Short mmCIF file of C-alpha atoms and ligand atoms in Angstrom, two decimals:
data_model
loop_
_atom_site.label_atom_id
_atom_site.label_comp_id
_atom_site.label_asym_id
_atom_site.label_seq_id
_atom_site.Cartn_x
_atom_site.Cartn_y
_atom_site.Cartn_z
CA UNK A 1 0.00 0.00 0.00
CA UNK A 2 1.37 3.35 -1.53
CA UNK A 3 0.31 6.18 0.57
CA UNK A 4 -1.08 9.65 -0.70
CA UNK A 5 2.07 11.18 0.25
CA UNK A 6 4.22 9.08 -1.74
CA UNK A 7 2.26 9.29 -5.59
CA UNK A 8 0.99 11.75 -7.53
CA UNK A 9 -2.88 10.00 -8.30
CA UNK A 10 -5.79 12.22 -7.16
CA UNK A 11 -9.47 12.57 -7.31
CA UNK A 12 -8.77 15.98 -9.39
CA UNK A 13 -7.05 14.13 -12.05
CA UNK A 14 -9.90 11.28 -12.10
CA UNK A 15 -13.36 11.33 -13.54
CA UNK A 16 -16.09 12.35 -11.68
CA UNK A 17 -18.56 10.05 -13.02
CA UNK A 18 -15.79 7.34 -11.80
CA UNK A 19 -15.10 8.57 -8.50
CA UNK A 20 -19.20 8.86 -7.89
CA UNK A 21 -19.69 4.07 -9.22
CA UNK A 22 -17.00 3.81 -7.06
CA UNK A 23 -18.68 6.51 -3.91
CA UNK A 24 -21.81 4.53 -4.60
CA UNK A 25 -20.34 1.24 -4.52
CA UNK A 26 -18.07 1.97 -1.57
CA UNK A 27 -21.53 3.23 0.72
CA UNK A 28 -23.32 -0.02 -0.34
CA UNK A 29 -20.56 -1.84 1.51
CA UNK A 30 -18.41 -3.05 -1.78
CA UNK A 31 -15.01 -2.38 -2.45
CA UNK A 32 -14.61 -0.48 -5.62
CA UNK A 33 -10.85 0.35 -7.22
CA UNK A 34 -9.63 2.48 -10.09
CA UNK A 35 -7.27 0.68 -11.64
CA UNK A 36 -5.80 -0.41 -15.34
CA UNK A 37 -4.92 2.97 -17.87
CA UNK A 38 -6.34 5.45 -15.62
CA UNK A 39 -4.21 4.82 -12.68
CA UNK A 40 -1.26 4.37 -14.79
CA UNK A 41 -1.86 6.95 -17.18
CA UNK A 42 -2.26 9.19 -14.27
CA UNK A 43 0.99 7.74 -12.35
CA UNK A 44 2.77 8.67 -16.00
CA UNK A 45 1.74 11.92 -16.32
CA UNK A 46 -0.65 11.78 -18.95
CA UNK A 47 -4.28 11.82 -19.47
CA UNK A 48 -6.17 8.78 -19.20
CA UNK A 49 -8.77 7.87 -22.00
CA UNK A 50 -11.13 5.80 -20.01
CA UNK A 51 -11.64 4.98 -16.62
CA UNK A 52 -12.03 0.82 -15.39
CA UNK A 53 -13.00 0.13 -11.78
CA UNK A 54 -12.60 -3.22 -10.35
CA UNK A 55 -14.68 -4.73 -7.67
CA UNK A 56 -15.78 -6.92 -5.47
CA UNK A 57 -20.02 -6.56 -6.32
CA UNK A 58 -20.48 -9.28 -8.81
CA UNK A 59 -22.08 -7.59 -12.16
CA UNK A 60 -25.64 -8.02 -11.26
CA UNK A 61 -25.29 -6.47 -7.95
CA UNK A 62 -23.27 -3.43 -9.97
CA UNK A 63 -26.41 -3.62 -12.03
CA UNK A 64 -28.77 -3.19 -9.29
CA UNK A 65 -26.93 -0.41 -8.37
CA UNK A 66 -27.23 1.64 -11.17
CA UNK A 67 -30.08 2.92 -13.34
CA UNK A 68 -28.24 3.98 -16.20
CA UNK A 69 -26.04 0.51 -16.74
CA UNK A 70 -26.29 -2.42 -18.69
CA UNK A 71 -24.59 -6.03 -18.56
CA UNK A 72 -22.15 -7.16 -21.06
CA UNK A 73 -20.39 -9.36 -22.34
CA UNK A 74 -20.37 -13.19 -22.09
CA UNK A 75 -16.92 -14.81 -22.04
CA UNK A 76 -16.05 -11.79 -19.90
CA UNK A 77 -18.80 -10.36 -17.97
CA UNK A 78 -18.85 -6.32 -16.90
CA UNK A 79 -20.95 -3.80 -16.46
CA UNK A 80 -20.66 -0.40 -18.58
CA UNK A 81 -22.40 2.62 -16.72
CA UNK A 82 -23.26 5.52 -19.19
CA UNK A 83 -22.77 8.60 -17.79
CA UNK A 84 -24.08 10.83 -21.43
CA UNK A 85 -21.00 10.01 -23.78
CA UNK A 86 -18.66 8.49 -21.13
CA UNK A 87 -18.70 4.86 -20.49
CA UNK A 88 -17.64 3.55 -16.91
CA UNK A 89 -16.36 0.19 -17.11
CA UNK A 90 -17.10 -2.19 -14.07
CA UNK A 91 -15.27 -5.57 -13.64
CA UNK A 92 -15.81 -7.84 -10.66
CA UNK A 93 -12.42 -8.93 -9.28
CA UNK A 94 -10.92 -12.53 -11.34
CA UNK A 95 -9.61 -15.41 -9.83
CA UNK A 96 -8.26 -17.98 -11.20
CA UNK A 97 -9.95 -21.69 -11.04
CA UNK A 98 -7.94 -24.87 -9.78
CA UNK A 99 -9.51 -26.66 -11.99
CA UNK A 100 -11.82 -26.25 -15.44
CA UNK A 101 -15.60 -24.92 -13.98
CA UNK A 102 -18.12 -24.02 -15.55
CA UNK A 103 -17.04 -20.39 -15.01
CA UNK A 104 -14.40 -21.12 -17.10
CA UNK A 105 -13.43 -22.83 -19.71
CA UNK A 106 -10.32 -23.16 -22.05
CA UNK A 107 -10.34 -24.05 -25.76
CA UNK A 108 -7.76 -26.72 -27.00
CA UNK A 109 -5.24 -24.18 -27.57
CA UNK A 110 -5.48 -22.95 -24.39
CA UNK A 111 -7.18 -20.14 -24.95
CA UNK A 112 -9.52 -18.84 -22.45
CA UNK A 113 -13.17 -19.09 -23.90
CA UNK A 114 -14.83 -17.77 -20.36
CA UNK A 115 -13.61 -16.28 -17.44
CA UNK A 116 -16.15 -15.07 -15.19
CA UNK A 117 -14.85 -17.00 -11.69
CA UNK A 118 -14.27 -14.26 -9.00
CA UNK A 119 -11.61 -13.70 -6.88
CA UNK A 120 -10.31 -11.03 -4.23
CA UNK A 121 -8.10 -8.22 -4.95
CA UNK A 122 -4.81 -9.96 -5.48
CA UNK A 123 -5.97 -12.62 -7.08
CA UNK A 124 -7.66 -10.15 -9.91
CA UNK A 125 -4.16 -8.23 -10.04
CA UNK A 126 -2.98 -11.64 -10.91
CA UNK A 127 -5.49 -11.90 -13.83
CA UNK A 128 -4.78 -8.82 -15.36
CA UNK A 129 -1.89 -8.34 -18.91
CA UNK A 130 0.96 -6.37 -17.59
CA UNK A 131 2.34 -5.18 -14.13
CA UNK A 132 1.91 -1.64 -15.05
CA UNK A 133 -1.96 -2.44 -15.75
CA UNK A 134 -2.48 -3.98 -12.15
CA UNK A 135 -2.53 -0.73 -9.69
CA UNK A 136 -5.44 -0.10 -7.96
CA UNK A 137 -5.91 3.34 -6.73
CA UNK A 138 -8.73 3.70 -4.19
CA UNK A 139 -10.66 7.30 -3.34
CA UNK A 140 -11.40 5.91 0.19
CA UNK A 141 -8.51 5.99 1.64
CA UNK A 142 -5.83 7.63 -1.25
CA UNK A 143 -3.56 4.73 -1.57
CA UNK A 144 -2.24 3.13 -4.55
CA UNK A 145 -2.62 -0.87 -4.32
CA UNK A 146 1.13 -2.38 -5.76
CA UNK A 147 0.69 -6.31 -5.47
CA UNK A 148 3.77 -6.94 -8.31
CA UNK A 149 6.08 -4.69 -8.16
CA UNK A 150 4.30 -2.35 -10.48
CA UNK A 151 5.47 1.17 -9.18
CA UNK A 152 8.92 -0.01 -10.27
CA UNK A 153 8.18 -0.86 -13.78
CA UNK A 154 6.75 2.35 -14.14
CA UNK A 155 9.76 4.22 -13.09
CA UNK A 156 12.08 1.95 -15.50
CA UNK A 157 9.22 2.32 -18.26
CA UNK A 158 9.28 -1.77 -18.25
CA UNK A 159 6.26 -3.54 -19.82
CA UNK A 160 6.10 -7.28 -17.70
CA UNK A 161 3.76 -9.50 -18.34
CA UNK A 162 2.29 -11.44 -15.57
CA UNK A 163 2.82 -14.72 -15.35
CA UNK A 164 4.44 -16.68 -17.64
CA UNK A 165 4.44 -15.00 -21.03
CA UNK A 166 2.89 -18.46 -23.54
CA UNK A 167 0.84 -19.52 -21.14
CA UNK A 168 -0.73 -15.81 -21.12
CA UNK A 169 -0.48 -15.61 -24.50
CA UNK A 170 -2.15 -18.69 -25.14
CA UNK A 171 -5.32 -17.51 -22.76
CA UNK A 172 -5.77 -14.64 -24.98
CA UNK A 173 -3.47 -13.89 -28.01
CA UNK A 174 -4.65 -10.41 -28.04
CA UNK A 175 -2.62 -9.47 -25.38
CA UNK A 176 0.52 -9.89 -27.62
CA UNK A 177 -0.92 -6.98 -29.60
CA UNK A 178 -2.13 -5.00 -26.35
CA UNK A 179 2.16 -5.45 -25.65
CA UNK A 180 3.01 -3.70 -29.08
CA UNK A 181 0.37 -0.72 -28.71
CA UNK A 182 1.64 -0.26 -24.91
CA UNK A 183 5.36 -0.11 -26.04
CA UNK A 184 4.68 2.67 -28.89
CA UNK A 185 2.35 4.65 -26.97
CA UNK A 186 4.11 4.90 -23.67
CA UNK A 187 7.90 4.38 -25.11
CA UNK A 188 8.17 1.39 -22.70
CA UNK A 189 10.14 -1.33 -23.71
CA UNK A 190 8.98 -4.95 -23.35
CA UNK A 191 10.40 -7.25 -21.01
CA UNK A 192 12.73 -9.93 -23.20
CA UNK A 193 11.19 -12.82 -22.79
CA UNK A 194 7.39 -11.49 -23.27
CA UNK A 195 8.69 -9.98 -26.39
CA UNK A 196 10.37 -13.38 -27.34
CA UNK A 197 7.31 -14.97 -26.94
CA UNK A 198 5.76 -12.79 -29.43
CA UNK A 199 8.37 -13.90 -31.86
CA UNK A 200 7.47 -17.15 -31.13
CA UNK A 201 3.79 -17.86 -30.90
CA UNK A 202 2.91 -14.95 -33.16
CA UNK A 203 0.72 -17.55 -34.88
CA UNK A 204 -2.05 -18.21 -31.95
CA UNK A 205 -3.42 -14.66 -33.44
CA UNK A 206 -5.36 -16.57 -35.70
CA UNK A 207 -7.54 -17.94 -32.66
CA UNK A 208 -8.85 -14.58 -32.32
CA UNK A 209 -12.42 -13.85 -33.73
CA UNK A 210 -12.32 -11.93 -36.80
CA UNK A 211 -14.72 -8.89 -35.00
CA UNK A 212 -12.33 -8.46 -32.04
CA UNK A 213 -9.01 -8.08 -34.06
CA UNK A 214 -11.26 -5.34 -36.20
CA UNK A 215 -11.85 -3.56 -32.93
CA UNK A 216 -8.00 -4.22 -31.73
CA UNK A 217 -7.14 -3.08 -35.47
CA UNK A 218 -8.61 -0.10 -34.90
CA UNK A 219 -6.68 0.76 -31.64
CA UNK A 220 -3.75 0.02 -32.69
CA UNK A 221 -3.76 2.64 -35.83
CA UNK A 222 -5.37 5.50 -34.52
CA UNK A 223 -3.34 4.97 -31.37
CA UNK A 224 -1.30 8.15 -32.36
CA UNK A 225 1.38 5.50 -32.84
CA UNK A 226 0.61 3.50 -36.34
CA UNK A 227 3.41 4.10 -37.80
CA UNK A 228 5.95 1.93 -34.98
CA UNK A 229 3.37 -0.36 -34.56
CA UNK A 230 3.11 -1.58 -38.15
CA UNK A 231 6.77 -1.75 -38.26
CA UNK A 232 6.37 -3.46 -34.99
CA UNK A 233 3.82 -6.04 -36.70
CA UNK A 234 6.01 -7.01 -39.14
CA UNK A 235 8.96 -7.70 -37.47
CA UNK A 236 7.25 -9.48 -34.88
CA UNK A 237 5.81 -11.65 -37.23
CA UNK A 238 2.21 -10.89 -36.53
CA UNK A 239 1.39 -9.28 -39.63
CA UNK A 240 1.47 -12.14 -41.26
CA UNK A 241 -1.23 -13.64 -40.06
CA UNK A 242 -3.53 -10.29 -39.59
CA UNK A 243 -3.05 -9.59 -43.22
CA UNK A 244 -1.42 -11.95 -44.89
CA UNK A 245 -1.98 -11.01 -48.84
CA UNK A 246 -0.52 -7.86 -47.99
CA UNK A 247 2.40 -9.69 -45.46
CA UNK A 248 2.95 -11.65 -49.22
CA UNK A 249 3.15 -8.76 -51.54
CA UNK A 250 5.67 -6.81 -48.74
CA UNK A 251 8.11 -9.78 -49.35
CA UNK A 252 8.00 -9.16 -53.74
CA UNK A 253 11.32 -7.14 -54.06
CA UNK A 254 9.81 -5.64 -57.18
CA UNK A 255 6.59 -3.72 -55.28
CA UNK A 256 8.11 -4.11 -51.60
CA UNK A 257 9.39 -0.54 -51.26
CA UNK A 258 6.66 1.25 -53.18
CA UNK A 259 4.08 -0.39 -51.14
CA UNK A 260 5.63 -0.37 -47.75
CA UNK A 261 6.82 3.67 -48.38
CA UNK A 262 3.16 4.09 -49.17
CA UNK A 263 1.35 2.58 -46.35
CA UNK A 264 3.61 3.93 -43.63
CA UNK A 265 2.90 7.32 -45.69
CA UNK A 266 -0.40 6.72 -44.83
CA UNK A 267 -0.15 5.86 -41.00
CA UNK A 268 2.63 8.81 -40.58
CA UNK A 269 -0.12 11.00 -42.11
CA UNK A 270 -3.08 9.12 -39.48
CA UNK A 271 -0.51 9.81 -36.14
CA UNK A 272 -0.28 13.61 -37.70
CA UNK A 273 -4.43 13.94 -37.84
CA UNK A 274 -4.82 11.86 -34.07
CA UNK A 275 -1.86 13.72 -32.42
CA UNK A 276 -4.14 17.08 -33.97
CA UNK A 277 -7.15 15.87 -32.46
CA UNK A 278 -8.57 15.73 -36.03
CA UNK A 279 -11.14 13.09 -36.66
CA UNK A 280 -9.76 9.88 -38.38
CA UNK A 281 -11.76 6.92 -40.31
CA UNK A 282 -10.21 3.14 -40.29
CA UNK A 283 -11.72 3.27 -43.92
CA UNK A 284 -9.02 5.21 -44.76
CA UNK A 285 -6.61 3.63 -42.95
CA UNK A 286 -8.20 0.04 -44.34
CA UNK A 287 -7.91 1.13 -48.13
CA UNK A 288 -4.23 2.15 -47.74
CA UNK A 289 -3.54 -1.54 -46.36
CA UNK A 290 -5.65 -3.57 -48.92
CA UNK A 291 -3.97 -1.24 -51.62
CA UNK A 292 -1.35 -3.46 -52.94
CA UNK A 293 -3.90 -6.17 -53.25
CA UNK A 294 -6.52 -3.84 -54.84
CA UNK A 295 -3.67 -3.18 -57.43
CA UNK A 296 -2.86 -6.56 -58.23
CA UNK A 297 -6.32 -8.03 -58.85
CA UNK A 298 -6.98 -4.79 -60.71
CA UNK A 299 -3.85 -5.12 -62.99
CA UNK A 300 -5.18 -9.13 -63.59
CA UNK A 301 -8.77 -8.42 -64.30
CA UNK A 302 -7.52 -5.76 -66.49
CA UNK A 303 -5.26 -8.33 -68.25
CA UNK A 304 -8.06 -10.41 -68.59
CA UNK A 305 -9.59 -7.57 -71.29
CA UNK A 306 -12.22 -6.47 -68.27
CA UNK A 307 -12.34 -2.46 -68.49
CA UNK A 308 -10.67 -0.61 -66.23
CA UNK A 309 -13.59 0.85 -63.74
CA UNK A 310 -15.27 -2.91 -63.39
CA UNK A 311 -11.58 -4.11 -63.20
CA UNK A 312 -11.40 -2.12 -60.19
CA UNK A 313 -14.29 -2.21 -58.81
CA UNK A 314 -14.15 -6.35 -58.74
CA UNK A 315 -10.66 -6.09 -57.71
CA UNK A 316 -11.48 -4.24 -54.89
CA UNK A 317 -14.67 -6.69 -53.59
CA UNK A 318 -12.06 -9.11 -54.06
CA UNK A 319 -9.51 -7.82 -52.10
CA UNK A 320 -12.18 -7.04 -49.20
CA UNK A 321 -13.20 -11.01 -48.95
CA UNK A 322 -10.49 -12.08 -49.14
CA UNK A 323 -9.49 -9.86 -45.85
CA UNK A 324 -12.73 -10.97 -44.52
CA UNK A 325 -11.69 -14.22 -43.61
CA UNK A 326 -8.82 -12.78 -41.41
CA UNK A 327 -10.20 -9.49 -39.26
CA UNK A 328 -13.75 -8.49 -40.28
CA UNK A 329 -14.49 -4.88 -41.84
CA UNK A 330 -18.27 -3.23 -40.99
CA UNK A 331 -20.11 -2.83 -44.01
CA UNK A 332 -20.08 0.72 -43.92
CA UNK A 333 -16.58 0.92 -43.87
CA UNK A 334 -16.37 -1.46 -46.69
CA UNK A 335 -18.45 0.75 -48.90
CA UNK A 336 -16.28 3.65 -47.97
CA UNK A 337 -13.23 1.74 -48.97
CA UNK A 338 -14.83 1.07 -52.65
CA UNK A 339 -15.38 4.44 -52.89
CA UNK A 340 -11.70 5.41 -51.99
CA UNK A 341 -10.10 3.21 -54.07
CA UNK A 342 -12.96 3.94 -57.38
CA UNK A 343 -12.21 7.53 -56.86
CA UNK A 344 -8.86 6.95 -58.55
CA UNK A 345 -9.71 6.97 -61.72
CA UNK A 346 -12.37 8.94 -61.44
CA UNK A 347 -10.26 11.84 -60.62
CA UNK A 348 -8.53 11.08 -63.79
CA UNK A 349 -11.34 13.42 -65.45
CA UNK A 350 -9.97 16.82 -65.54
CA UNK A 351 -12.13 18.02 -68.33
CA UNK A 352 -15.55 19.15 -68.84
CA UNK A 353 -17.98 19.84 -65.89
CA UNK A 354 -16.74 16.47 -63.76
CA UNK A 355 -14.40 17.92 -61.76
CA UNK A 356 -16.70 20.76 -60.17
CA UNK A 357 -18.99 17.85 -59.45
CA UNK A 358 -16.35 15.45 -58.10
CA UNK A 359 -14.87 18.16 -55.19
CA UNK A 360 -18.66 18.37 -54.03
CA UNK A 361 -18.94 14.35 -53.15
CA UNK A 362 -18.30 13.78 -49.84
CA UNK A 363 -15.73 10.97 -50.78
CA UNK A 364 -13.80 13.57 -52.79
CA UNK A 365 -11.33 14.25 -49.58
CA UNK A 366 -10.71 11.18 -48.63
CA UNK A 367 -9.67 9.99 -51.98
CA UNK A 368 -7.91 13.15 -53.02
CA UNK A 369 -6.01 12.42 -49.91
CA UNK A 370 -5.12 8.93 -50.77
CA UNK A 371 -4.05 10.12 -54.36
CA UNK A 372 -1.27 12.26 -53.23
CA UNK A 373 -0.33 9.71 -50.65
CA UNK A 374 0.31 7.40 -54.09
CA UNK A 375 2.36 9.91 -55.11
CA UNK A 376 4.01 10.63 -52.29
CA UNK A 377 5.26 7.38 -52.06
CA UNK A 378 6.44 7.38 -55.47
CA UNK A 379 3.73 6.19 -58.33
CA UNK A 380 3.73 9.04 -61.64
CA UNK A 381 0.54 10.20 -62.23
CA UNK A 382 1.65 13.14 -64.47
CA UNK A 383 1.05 15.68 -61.41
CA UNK A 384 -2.56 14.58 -61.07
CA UNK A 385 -2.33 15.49 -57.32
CA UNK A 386 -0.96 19.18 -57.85
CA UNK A 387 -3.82 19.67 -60.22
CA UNK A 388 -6.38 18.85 -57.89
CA UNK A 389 -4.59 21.01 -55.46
CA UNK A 390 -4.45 23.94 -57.78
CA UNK A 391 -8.48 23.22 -59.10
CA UNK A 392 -9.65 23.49 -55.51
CA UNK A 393 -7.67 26.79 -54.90
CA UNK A 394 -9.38 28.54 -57.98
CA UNK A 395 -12.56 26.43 -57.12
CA UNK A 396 -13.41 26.57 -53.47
CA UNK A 397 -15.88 23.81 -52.31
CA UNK A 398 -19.18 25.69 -51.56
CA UNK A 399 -20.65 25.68 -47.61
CA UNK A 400 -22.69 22.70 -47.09
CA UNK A 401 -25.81 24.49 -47.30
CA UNK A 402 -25.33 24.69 -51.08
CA UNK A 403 -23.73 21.54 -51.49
CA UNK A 404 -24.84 19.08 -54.11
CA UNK A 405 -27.96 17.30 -53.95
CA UNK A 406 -27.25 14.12 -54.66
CA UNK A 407 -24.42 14.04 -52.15
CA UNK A 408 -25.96 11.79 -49.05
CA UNK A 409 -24.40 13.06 -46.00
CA UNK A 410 -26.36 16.45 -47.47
CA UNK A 411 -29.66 15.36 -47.35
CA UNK A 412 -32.00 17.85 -45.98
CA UNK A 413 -33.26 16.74 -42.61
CA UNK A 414 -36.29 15.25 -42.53
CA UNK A 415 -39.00 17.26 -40.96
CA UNK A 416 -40.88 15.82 -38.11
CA UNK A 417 -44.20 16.42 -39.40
CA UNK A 418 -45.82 13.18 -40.39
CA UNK A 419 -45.64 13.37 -43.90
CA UNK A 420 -49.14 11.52 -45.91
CA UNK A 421 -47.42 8.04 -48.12
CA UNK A 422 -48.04 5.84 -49.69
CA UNK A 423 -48.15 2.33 -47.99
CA UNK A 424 -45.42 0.28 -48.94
CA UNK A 425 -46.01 -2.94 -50.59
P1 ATP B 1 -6.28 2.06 -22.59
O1 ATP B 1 -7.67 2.22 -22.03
O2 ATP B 1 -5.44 3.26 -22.50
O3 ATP B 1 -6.28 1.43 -23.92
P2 ATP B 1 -6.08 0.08 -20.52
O4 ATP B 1 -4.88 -0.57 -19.88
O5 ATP B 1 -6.99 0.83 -19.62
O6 ATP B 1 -5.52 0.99 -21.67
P3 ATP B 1 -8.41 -1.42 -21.27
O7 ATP B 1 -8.63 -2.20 -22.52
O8 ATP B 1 -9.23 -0.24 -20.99
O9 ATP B 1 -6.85 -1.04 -21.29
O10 ATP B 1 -8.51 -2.47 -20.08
C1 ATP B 1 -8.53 -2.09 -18.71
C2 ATP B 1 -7.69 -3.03 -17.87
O11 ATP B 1 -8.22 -4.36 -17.97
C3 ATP B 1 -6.24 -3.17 -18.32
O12 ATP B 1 -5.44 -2.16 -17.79
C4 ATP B 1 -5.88 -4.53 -17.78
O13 ATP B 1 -5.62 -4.48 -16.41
C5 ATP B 1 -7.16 -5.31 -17.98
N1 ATP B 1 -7.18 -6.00 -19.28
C6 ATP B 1 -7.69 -5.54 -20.45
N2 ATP B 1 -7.54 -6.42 -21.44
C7 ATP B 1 -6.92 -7.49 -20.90
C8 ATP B 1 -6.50 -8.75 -21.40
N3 ATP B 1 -6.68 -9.07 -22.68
N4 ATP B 1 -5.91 -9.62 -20.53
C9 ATP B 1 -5.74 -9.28 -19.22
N5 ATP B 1 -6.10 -8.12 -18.71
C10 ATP B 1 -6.70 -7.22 -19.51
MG1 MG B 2 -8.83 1.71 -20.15
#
């Protein structure tokens, strides 16, 4: 136990929406705990994004508790309270079982398929990914909770994993990517033999399901950090197997340097737009990666004698399924992919009324964008990019209010007044 005196975590640098689960859970007679990014966040000097509190109410009772929360979850049970925009997330303290329950249950890799048997305190610090991850700061009496060691790692910036590193590894591979976006975002370096197990069991990746790595996916690149940690996933070896068309066409020494200049173009440009607070899409992001296959089913269809706009457009459907089977992609970032990559040769019409049409579509940015990151990286496109730079200086893009109609995201709101239809068939 770390007293107040000796650590710079207070209830000024916490959210109030956390600090009032955990007053409410603390006066029902539970004990409630900040811990995991926003104590060490906080202990680092930065700003946490989220708040987790762990406790010892099991997720029903939490649920009892409050009005605005719901359950989730079912290999992993928790509680989210909403609090307007802000989520708190409430875990009941882990244990781990002697022997295979009900509670939980491994698969034949050893990968944890449930885990919802409860524990105390130090038995859910044991539980948790990394020593830094498993402080528990608690409002009650101002002390920071240091079961492993933690405090230390923080001082040397060390990232240790709990435990020992396959066996962790095993329970949940995602925590080998959770190790890479730790190590770029907070400049720690990973303890050698968690990192060597990274190396070595990059492979159990493939055990996770295809709609958590697209939520993991997403972390990692708009961490603020893409750019180390796709170098990161390639040397580690884990690239391979998240994207492994593109791992394939990264090894060609003809297209290697194009492609890899162009994609870490693209993430440099991502870190730029997160570290400005400016919005950022995974579409984006998404088309950059699947580019080099795009190119190459494009460049075979086209081969084939298929024109060049259905050439694309089937190369890039192809591309996308083909992705599918690895880390899933929502549909509606999908269709903004298509429209990214379909873009291209549309903005190959500079004459005639097109281009005043084109800078009105809402897809025009995002695909002007990705042109000059093509050429950035090196493809001659006969200065398409400056002329599309030039055509929007003499041609500024009207305010919304006059936009085009047929651009969607421009669609006159609906009024509210019931409106006499038709019924539909
Ligand atoms: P950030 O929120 O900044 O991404 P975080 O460490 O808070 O970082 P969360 O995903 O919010 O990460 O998880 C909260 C805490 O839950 C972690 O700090 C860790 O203690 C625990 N945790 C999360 N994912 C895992 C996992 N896969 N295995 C073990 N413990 C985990
Ligand atoms: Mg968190």
């Amino acid at each position: 136990m770390i007293p107040r005196d000796q650590h710079v975590v207070s209830r000024k640098l916490i959210s109030p929406n956390a600090l009032k689960v955990i007053s409410r859970l603390n006066s029902s007679g539970y004990d409630a705990f900040l811990v995991g990014g926003g104590v060490r966040d906080i202990l680092l000097g930065g700003h946490p994004k989220d708040f987790d509190i762990a406790t010892n109410a099991h997720p029903e009772q939490v649920h009892a508790l409050f009005r605005n929360s719901r359950l989730i979850g079912r290999r992993f049970k928790l509680v989210h309270i909403l609090f307007g925009r802000e989520i708190i997330e409430v875990a009941t303290f882990r244990g781990g079982a002697p022997e295979e329950s009900k509670h939980q249950q491994q698969s034949d890799q050893g990968m944890l398929i449930r885990d919802n048997v409860y524990g105390t305190l130090e038995d859910d610090a044991l539980r948790r990914d990394f020593t830094v991850n498993a402080l528990y700061y608690s409002p009650r009496d101002f002390a920071v909770y240091d079961f492993l060691g933690a405090m230390d790692d923080i001082r040397k910036q060390n990232l240790r994993l709990i435990g020992a590193p396959e066996t962790r590894y095993r329970e949940d591979p995602v925590r080998m990517l959770r190790a890479l976006r730790f190590k770029a975002k907070l400049g720690f370096s990973i303890e050698q033999k968690a990192e060597q197990a990274i190396r070595d069991h990059a492979e159990l990746i493939e055990n996770v399901a295809a709609a958590r790595l697209f939520d993991e996916m997403v972390k990692l690149f708009v961490s603020g950090a893409g750019t180390e940690i796709f170098e990161d996933l390639v040397s580690f070896g884990l690239f391979d197997y998240l994207f492994p068309a593109v791992a394939y066409t990264l090894q060609n020494d003809q297209m290697k340097s194009f492609y890899r200049g162009f994609i870490i173009a693209g993430l440099k440009n991502t870190d730029t737009r997160v570290k400005a607070d400016k919005p950022v899409t995974p579409a984006f992001l998404y088309a950059v990666l699947l580019w080099p296959e795009v190119e190459r089913f494009w460049h075979q269809h086209m081969n084939e004698g298929i024109p060049e706009f259905p050439a694309l457009q089937q190369a890039g459907q192809k591309a996308i399924q083909e992705q599918l089977a690895f880390i899933s992609i929502p549909k509606r970032f999908s269709l903004m992919m298509k429209e990214i990559w379909e873009f291209q040769i549309r903005l190959k019409k500079t004459r005639g009324r097109s281009p005043q049409q084109l800078v009105q579509h809402k897809r025009f940015r995002a695909a002007y964008d990705f042109l000059l990151l093509r050429e950035l990286a090196g493809q001659d496109l006969d200065g398409l990019g400056d002329w599309w730079t030039e055509f929007q200086k003499k041609h500024p893009a009207p305010p919304p209010s006059e936009r085009h109609q047929n651009d969607p995201d421009n669609k006159p709101k609906r009024s509210r007044r019931p409106r006499n239809r038709k019924p539909r068939n």
